[in-house]
Every structure is written in structure tokens, then in C-alpha cells.
Coordinates of C-alpha atoms in Angstrom, one line a residue:
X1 CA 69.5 46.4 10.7
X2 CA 67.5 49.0 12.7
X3 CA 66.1 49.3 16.0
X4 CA 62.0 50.6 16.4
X5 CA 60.8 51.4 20.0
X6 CA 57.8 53.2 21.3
X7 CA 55.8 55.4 18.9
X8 CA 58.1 54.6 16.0
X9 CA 57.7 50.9 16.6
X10 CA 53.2 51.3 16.4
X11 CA 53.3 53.3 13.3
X12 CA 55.9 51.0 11.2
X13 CA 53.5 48.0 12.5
X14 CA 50.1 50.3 11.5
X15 CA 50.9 51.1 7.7
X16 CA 52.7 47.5 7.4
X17 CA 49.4 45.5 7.9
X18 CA 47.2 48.5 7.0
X19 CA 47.0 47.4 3.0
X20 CA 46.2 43.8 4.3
X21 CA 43.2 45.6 6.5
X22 CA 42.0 47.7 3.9
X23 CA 41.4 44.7 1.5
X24 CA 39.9 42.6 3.8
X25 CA 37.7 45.4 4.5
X26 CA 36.7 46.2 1.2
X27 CA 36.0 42.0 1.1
X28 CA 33.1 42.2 3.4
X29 CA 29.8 43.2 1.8
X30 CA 27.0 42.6 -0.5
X31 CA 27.5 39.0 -1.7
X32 CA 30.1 38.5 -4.5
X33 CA 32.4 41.0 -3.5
X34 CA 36.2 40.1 -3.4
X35 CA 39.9 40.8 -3.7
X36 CA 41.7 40.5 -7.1
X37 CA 45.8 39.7 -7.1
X38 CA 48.3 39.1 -9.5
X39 CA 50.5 36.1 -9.4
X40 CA 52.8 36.2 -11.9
X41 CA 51.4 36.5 -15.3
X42 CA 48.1 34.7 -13.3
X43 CA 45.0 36.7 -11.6
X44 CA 43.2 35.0 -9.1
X45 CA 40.8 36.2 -6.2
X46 CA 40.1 35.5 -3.1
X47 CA 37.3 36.3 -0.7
X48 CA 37.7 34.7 3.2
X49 CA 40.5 37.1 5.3
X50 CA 42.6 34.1 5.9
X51 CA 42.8 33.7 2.4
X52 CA 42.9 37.6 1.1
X53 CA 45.7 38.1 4.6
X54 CA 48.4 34.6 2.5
X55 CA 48.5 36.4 -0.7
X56 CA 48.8 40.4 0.5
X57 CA 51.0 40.0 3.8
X58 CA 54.7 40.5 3.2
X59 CA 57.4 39.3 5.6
X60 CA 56.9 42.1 8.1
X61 CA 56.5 40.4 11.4
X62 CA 53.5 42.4 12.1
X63 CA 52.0 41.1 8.8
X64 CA 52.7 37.9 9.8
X65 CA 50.9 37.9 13.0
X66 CA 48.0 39.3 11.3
X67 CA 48.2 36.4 8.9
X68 CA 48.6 34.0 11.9
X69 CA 45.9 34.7 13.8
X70 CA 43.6 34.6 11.1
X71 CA 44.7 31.2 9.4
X72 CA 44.1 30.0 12.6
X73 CA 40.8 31.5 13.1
X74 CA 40.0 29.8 10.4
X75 CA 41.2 26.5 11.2
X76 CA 39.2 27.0 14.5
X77 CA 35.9 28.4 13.4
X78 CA 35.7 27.8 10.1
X79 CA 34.2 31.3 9.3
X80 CA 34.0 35.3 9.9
X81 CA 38.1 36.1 9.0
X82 CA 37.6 39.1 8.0
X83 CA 35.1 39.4 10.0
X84 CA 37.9 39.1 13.0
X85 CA 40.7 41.0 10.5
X86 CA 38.3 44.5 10.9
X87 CA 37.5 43.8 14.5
X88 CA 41.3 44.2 15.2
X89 CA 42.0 46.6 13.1
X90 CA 39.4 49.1 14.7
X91 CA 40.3 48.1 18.2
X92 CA 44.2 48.5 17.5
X93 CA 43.4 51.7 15.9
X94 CA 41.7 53.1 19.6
X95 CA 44.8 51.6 21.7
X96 CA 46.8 53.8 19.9
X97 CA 44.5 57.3 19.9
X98 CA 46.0 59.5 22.1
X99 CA 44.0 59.1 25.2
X100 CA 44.3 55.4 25.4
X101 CA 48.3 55.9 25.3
X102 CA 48.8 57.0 28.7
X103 CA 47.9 53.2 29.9
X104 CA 49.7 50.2 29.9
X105 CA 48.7 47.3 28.0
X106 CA 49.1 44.8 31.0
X107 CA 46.4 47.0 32.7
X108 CA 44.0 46.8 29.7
X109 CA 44.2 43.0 29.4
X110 CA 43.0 42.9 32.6
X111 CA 40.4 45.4 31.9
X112 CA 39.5 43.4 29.2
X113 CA 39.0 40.6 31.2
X114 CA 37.0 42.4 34.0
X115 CA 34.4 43.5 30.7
X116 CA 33.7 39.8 30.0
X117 CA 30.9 39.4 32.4
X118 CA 29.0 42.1 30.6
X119 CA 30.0 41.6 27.2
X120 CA 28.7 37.7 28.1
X121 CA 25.5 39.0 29.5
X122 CA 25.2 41.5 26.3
X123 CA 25.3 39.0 24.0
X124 CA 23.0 36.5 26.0
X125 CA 20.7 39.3 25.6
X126 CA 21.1 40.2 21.8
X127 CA 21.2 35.7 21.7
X128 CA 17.7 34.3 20.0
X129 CA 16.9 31.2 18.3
X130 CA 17.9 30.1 14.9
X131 CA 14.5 29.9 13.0
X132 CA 16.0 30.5 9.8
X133 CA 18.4 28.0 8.3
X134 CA 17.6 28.6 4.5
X135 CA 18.6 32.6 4.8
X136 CA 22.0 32.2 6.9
X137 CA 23.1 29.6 4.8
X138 CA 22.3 31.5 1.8
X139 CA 23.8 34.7 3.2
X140 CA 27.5 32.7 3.4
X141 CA 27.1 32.8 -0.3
X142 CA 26.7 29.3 -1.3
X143 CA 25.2 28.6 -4.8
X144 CA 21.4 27.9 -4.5
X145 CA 22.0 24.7 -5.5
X146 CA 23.8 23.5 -3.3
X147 CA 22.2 25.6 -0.3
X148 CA 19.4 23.3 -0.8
X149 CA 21.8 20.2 -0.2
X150 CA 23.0 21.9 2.6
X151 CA 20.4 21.7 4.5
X152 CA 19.4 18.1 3.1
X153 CA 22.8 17.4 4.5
X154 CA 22.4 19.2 8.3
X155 CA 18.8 17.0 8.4
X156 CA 20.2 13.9 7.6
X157 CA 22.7 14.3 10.5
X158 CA 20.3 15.7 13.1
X159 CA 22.0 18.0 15.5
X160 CA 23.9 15.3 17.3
X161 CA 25.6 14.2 13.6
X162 CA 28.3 15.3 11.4
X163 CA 28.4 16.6 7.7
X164 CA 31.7 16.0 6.0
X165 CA 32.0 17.8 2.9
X166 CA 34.6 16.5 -0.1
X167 CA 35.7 16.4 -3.5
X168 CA 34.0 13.5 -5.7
X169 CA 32.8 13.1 -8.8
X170 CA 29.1 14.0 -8.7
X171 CA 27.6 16.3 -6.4
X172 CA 25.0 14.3 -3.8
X173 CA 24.2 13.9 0.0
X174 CA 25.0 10.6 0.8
X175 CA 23.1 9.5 4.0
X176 CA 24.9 7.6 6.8
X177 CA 23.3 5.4 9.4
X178 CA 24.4 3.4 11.9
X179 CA 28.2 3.1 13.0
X180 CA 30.8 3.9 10.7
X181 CA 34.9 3.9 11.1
X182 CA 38.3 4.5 8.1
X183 CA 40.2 1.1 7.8
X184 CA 42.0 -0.7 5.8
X185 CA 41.0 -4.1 4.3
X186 CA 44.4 -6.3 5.1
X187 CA 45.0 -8.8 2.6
X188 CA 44.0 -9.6 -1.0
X189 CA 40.7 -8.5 -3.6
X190 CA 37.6 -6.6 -2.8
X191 CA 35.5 -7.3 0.2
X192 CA 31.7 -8.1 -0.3
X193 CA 29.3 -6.8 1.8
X194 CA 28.5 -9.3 4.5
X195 CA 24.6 -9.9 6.7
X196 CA 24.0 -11.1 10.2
X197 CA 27.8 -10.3 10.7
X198 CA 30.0 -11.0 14.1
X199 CA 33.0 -8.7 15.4
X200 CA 36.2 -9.3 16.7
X201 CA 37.6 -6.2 18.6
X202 CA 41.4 -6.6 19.3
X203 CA 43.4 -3.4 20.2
X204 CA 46.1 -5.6 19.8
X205 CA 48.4 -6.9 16.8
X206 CA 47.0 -10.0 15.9
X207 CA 49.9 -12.6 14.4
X208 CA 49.4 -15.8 16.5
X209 CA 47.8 -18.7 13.9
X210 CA 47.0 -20.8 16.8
X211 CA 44.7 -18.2 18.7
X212 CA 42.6 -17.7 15.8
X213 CA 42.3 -21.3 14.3
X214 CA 39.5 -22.2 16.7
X215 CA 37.6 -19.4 16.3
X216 CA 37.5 -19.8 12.5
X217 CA 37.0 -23.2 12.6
X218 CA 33.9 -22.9 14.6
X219 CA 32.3 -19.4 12.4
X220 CA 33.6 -22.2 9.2
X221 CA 31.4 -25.0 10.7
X222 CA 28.2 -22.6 11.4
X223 CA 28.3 -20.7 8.2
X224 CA 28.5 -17.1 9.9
X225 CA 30.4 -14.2 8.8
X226 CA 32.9 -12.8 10.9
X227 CA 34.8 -9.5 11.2
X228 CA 38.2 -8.9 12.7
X229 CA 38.9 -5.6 13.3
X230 CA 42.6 -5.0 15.0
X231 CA 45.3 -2.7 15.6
X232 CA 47.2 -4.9 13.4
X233 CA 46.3 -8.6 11.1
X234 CA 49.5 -10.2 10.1
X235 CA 51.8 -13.2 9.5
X236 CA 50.2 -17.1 10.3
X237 CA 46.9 -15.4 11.5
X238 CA 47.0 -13.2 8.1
X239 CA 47.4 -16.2 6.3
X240 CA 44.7 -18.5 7.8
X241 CA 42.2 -15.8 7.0
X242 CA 43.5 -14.8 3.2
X243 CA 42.7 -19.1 2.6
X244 CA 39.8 -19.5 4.2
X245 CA 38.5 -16.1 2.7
X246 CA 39.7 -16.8 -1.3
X247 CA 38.6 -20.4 -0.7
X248 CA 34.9 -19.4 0.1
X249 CA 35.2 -21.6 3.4
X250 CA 34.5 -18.5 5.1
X251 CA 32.8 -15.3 4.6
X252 CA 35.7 -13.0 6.9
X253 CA 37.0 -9.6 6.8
X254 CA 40.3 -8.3 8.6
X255 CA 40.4 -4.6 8.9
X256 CA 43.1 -2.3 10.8
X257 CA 41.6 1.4 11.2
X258 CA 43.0 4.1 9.1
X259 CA 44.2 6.1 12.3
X260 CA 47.1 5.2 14.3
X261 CA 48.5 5.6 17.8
X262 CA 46.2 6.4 20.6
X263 CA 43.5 7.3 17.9
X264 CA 43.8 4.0 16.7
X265 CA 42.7 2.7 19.6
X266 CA 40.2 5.2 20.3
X267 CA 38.4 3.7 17.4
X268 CA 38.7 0.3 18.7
X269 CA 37.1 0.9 21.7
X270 CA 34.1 3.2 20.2
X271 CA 33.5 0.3 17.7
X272 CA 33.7 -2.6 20.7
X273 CA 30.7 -0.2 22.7
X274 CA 29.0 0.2 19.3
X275 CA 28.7 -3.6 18.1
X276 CA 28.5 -4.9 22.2
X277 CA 32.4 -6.7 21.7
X278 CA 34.7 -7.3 24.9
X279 CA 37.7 -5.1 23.6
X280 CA 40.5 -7.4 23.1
X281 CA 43.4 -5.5 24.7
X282 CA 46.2 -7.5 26.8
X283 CA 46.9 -4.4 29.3
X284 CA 43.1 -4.7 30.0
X285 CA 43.5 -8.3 30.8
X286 CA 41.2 -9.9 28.0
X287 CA 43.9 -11.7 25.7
X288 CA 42.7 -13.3 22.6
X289 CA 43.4 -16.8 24.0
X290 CA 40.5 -15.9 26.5
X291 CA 38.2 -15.3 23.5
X292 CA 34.3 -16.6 23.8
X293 CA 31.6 -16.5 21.9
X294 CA 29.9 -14.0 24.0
X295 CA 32.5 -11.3 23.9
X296 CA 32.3 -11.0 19.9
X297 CA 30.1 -8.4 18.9
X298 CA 27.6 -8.5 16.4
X299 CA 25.2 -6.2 13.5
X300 CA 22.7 -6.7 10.7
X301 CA 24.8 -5.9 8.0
X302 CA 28.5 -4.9 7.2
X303 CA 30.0 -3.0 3.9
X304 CA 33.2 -1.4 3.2
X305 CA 33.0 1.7 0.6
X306 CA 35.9 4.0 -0.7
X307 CA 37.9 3.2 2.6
X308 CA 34.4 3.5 4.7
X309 CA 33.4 0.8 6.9
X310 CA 29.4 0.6 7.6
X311 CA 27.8 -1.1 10.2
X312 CA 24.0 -1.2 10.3
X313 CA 22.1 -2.0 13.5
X314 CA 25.3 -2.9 15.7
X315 CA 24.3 -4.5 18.7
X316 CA 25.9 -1.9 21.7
X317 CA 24.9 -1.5 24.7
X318 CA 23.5 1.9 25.4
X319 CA 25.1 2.8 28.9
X320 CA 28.5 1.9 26.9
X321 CA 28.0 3.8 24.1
X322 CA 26.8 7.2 26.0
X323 CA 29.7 6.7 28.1
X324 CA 32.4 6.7 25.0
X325 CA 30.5 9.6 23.2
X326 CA 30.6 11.4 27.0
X327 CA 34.5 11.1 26.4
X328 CA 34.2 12.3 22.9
X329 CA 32.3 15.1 24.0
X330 CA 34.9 16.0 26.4
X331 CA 37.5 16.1 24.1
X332 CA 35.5 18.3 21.7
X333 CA 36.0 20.7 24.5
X334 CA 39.1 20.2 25.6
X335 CA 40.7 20.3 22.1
X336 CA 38.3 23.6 21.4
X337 CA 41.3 25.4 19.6
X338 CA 43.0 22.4 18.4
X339 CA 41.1 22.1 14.6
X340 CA 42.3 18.5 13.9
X341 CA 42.3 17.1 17.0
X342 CA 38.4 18.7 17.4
X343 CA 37.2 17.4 14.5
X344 CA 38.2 14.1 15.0
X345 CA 36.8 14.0 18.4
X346 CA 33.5 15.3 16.3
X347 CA 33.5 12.7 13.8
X348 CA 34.0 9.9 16.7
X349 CA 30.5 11.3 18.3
X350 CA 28.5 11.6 15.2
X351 CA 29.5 7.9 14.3
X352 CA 28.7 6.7 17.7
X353 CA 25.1 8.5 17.7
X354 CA 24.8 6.9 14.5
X355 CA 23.7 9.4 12.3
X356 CA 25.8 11.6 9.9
X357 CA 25.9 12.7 6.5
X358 CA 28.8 13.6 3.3
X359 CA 27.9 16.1 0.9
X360 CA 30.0 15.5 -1.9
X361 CA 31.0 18.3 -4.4
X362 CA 31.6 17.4 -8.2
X363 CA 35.4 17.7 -9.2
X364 CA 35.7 21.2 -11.6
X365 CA 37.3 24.2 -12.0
X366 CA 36.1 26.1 -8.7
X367 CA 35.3 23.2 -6.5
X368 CA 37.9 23.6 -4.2
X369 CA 36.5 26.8 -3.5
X370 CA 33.1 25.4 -3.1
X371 CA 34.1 22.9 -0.8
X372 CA 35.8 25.3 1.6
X373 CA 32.6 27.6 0.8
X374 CA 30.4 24.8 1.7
X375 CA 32.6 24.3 5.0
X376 CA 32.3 27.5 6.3
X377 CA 28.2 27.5 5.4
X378 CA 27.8 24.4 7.3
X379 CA 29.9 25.7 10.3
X380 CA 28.0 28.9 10.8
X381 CA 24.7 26.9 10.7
X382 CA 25.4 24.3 13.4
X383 CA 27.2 26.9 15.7
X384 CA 24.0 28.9 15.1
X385 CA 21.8 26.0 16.0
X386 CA 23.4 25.0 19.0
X387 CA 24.4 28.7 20.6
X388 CA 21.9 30.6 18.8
X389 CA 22.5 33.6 16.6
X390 CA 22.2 37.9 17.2
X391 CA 20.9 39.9 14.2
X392 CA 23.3 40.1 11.4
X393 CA 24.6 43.0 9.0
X394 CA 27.1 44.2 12.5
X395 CA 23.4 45.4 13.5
X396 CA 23.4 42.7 16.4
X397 CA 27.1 43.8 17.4
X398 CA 26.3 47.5 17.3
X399 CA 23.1 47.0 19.7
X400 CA 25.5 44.8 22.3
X401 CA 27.7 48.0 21.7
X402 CA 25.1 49.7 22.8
X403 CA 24.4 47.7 26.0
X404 CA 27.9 48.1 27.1
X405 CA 27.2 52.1 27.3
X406 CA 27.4 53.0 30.6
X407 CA 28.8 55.3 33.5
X408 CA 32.3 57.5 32.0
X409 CA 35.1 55.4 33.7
X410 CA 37.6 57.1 35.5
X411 CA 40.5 54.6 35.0
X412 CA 42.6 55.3 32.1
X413 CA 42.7 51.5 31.5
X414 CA 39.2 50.4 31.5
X415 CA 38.6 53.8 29.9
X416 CA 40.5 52.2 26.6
X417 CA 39.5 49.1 27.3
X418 CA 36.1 50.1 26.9
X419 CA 36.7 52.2 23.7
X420 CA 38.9 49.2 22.3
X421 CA 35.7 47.0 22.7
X422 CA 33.3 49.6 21.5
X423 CA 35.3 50.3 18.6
X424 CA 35.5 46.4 17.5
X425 CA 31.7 45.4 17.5
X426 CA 31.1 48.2 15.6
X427 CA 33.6 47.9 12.9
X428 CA 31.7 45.0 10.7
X429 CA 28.4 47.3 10.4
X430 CA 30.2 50.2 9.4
X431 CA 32.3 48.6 6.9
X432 CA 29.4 47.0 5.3
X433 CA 27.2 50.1 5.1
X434 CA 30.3 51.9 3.4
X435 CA 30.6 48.3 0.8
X436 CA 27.0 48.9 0.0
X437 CA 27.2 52.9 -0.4
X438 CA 26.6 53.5 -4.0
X439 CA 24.8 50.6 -5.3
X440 CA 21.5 50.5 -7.1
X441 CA 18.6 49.0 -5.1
X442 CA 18.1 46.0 -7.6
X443 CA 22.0 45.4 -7.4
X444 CA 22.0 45.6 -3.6
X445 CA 21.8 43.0 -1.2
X446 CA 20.4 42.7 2.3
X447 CA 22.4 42.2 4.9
X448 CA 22.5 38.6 6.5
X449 CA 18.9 38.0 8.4
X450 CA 21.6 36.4 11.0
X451 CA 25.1 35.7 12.2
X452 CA 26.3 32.8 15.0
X453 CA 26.3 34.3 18.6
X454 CA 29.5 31.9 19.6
X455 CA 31.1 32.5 16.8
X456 CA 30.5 36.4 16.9
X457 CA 31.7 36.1 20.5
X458 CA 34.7 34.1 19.4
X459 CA 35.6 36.1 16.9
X460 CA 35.8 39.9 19.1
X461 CA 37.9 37.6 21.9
X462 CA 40.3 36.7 18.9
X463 CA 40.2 40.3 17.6
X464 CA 40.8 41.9 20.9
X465 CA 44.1 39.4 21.8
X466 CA 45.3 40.2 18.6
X467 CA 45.3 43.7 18.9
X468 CA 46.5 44.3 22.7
X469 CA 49.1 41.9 21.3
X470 CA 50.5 43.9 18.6
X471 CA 50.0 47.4 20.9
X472 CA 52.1 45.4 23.7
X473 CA 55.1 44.8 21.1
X474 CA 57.2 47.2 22.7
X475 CA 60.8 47.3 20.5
X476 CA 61.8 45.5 17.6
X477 CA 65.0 45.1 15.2
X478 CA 64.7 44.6 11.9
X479 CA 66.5 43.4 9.2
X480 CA 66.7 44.8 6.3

């Protein structure tokens, strides 16, 4: 083992991620452009900086925060990872010139935090309206082909929808309308789709046969189809359903959401606002002995595809339904760096608006890489609708650089602060004039008419924790 400290300590961290760095670097650029490793006897490429950081960084714990934080970054944003990888590297780079030595790193995090207010007002500045979908989506470097479903897919869902993006076997947009929820079918054969369809909403585990009997009976007698959905369908009450279903007395359907625990529930309550049901929940003091016909809620049609329950024109009430997509919308930003936690808090307020979309990407070779290619295409266009975008090509960085220029500061602290931030927004431009340096006109391409404002402000916050973090690392052992 052997002990680093001090000056010794930065430089063994510097040339350990510095290969990492320079391939990301040499990543960002004219459209096409990526990394090439060996695995093995196999060669592969990659071309996102989470992706390029998992197959270059060794063990090295200063590798392995740089892989960290940009894994995550890209669990969290979706896009720009290298973007953020040369964004740190340039600001790391100035905490360690000479000058910016002489200051401690606890006094430039808070330096850092005293520049927000103008770096916020900078970028509100350099901020315009998206008026070009077609061009960013095309500058993330999605096949033309599907750039057009793209944005078939982002119309469908309107701005307050969702596009989920998977494998299948034929590549389409598949438009959703109306409210939609996972579940399981519990019991026997294929369900048919169902009209003029009431609900049952029970966050509860439904077992009892003598509860239930009635209200069969009486959906039986009137010819009506009826939908249970519950936390759980099982024993006698599983039973009575399964015979009256496979005996054509009834048309039924019992479903238990695909989720579990709280989200489970969650579900069960967005779907009981969405159709107009009474939840069915014992703690809430509506047991499903207390059952009437007017807390069952109803919709035109129901349909259960690949594990996909549809719900056309469910009967909800609207104060109920803007209230539960209020809560969803408050755990979108609660959850803000929690990916699966955000996402599903996402999905819940598309479904309750009603409107959302799945692009589908045929099964092949590369489509794996499509779909995550598609991902981060349809991320940077509905961050760049809602927050807006600055000029792309690191030209919108550099002029909020630019901004920031301003009176010589005195302190030692803000003085690096300054330079770290500085250094960072200009980083991107300058790596993607030296990617370009060289090529023919007819082989060059134009740099990106646009890039997300958020997500450019994101991505220099990430950028600048990451790199205060590493220059605060103060000893280390290491084993060898």
C-alpha cells in the first residue's frame, strides 16, 4: 500500500481519469464520431460519456467517481455525458493551476454558490424558445427515419404526455388515449375487450366470496360488464369470478396492477379519480361490504394489451383528477434526481391527462442502441420545450461565459471560483471546433441549431460538484 497527500495526491488523480477525458473528448463532434475498444477478441464502440467512461475507467477510485457521476447523469438527464465529462475536466484542470491553489476548496463551494444568481440570470438571458424541434432532434443523431416518428410521437402526447420508447417487433408510434395502468389479469385465458364497462376500485385484497356475490349477481341479472381492479383477487372471490367469467354468465375482468407496495396503491387511487370510483380501502373507512352502485366507476370501453390496460372515456371527476396529477407533479419534483422513482411519477401524470404515446423500435442488431439513442433525443426535446433552449455548438455557453465577465475579484476564492466556471462553459465549444479541425466542408457538419437550457444548466452544476469534489480529496491510500 502507499499513502498520496497534497500535490502528489492531484496529479495521480489527473493522469488516472485523464485517458477517460481525452476519449470522451474526442466523442463530441460532428455527428458519427465515436470511441472504438477492444473486448477480448470483440471491438465494439460506444458514443454517450457514461458509456465511453464503463468500458475505459479502471479501478482507480478517481476513475470511478468520474464513472459515477456520469452513469448517474445519465440516469437523471438522459443526455449531454460527455457533455458534463469535459465540463469537469476543464474546471478541475483551473482548481489546480497555480493561482487557484492558494484557496481552500470549502471557500470555493461557497463561492460557487454565491455565482448562482448570475450564472441563473446568464442563462435566463442566453434562454429563448424552442421553435425548432425537427433540427435538435436531428442534431442528437437519430436516424431520419425515425426523427420523423419522433416527433409524431412528442405530438401525440402533447406537452402534458409521456413517450415511452421500447423494443418490439416493428417499428411504429402507437397512440394512447384516455387512461391507461400495468396489471395483471388474475385467473384463467385471454380477456376480451369489454363496452359500457363499470369499475370496482379496491386497495384492498379481495378474498371474501360473500362480499362479492351480490354485486355479481346483480351486473349478471342486468347484462353489464364489470371490472375489478384490486390490490389482490383471490380464493372464494377468485373463484366466483373465474365461473361466472368461463360460463359467459358474466362479462368480468379481475386485474391486480403490475406495481406493488405504496405504488400499488398509488395506481389504485389515480385509476378510482380517473373512472369517478369510491376507492375501496378499509383504513379509509369504505369497506367492500359498504359497496353501492354509485361508488363503482364507469368508461366507454375497456382492453387489455401486452400487459396494458386501456380505458377510453372514464367517467372522473375533474377536481379529483387535477388533484392526483397535482401530487404526481409534486413528486416529479421531489424525486428530481431519483430516475426511477421520477419516471414513474411521470408516467402516472401522462396517464391521468390522458394522452401519451410508445414509439416502438424494431428488434435488430443495433436497436438497443437506438432505443437508448431515441431516449436521449426525446429527453433533450421535451426539456427544451418546457425550459427553453441557448444556442448550441458551446456557442450559447461561451456567450453566458461571456456575461459572467466582470470586475477582477480580489478574493482568492471567488477569483477560482470564477475561472473554474469560466473554464467549464467554455470547454464543449472548444472541443468541438478542435473535432471539426481538418474536415472537408461537404464532410462537415453544423453544429447543433440548439441545446436544452435546463439541461445545459444541469449539466455545469454536475460538472462543477464533480470537480471541487475530486480537488477536495485531500489523502488517500492505495492498494496496490
Amino acid at each position: 500500500m502507499r499513502t498520496l497527500a497534497g500535490q502528489t495526491l492531484q496529479q495521480d488523480m489527473a493522469e488516472a481519469i485523464a485517458p477517460a477525458l481525452r476519449a470522451i473528448a474526442a466523442s463530441i463532434g460532428p455527428d458519427g464520431r465515436h470511441v472504438i475498444y477492444a473486448t477480448g477478441n470483440r471491438i465494439s464502440s460506444a458514443r454517450t460519456g457514461s458509456e465511453i467512461a464503463r468500458h475505459i475507467c479502471s479501478d482507480h477510485f478517481a476513475e470511478r467517481l468520474l464513472k459515477e457521476a456520469l452513469v448517474d447523469a445519465e440516469r437523471q438527464f438522459g443526455d449531454g455525458t460527455a457533455r458534463l465529462a469535459v465540463m469537469a475536466g476543464a474546471a478541475l484542470a483551473e482548481r489546480r493551476r497555480p493561482g487557484a491553489l492558494e484557496a481552500r476548496n470549502e471557500r470555493i463551494i461557497e463561492a460557487l454558490a454565491d455565482l448562482r444568481p448570475a450564472l441563473d440570470a446568464a442563462f435566463a438571458a442566453e434562454t429563448r424558445i424552442c421553435d425548432a424541434t425537427a433540427e435538435l432532434v436531428a442534431a442528437a443523431g437519430v436516424e431520419p427515419a425515425l426523427a420523423s416518428l419522433i416527433l409524431e410521437a412528442d405530438e401525440v402526447a402533447g406537452p402534458d404526455g409521456l413517450v415511452e420508447v421500447k423494443e418490439a417487433a416493428e417499428t411504429a408510434v402507437i397512440a394512447g388515449l384516455g387512461f391507461s395502468f400495468d396489471a395483471r389479469h388474475v385467473g384463467a385465458g385471454t380477456l376480451a375487450a369489454m363496452d359500457d364497462v363499470h369499475l370496482i376500485v379496491a386497495n384492498e385484497v379481495l378474498s371474501d366470496f360473500r362480499t362479492l356475490a351480490p354485486v355479481i349477481e346483480g351486473f349478471a341479472a342486468r347484462g353489464k360488464a364489470l371490472v375489478i381492479a384490486a390490490r389482490g383477487v383471490e380464493g372464494q372471490a377468485l373463484q366466483l369470478i373465474e365461473r361466472n367469467r368461463q360460463a359467459c354468465v358474466l362479462k368480468i375482468a379481475a386485474l391486480v396492477p403490475a406495481d406493488a407496495g405504496p405504488r400499488a396503491a398509488e395506481i389504485l387511487e389515480d385509476l378510482a379519480a380517473a373512472t369517478g370510483a369510491t376507492l375501496v380501502c378499509a383504513l379509509a373507512g369504505t369497506r367492500i361490504d359498504m359497496l353501492k352502485p354509485a361508488m363503482l366507476g364507469k368508461a366507454a370501453r375497456f382492453h387489455i394489451e401486452r400487459g396494458r390496460v386501456h380505458l377510453a372515456s372514464a367517467d372522473g371527476c375533474a377536481e379529483r383528477i387535477a388533484l392526483r396529477i397535482a401530487a404526481a407533479e409534486a413528486e416529479i419534483r421531489a424525486k428530481r434526481y431519483l430516475p426511477l422513482d421520477r419516471e414513474h411519477a411521470e408516467r402516472r401524470r401522462a396517464r391521468l391527462f390522458g394522452r401519451w404515446a410508445e414509439l416502438t423500435v424494431a428488434k435488430g442488431p443495433d436497436s438497443a442502441a437506438q432505443v437508448e439513442t431515441v431516449r436521449r433525443a426525446i429527453a433533450a426535446l421535451r426539456a427544451a420545450r418546457i425550459d427553453g433552449v441557448i444556442v448550441g455548438g458551446g456557442c450559447g455557453l461561451e456567450r453566458i461565459a461571456d456575461r459572467l465577465k466582470g470586475a477582477v475579484q480580489n478574493d482568492p476564492a471567488r477569483r477560482a471560483a470564477t475561472a473554474m466556471v469560466d473554464a467549464a462553459l467554455r470547454a464543449p465549444g472548444q472541443c468541438l471546433r478542435r473535432n471539426s479541425t481538418g474536415l472537408r466542408q461537404r464532410d462537415a457538419v453544423s453544429a447543433p441549431v440548439a441545446d436544452p437550457a435546463r439541461l445545459s444548466r444541469d449539466l455545469l452544476d454536475v460538472a462543477l460538484s464533480l470537480a471541487t469534489r475530486l480537488a477536495g480529496i485531500d489523502g488517500a491510500v492505495l492498494r496496490h
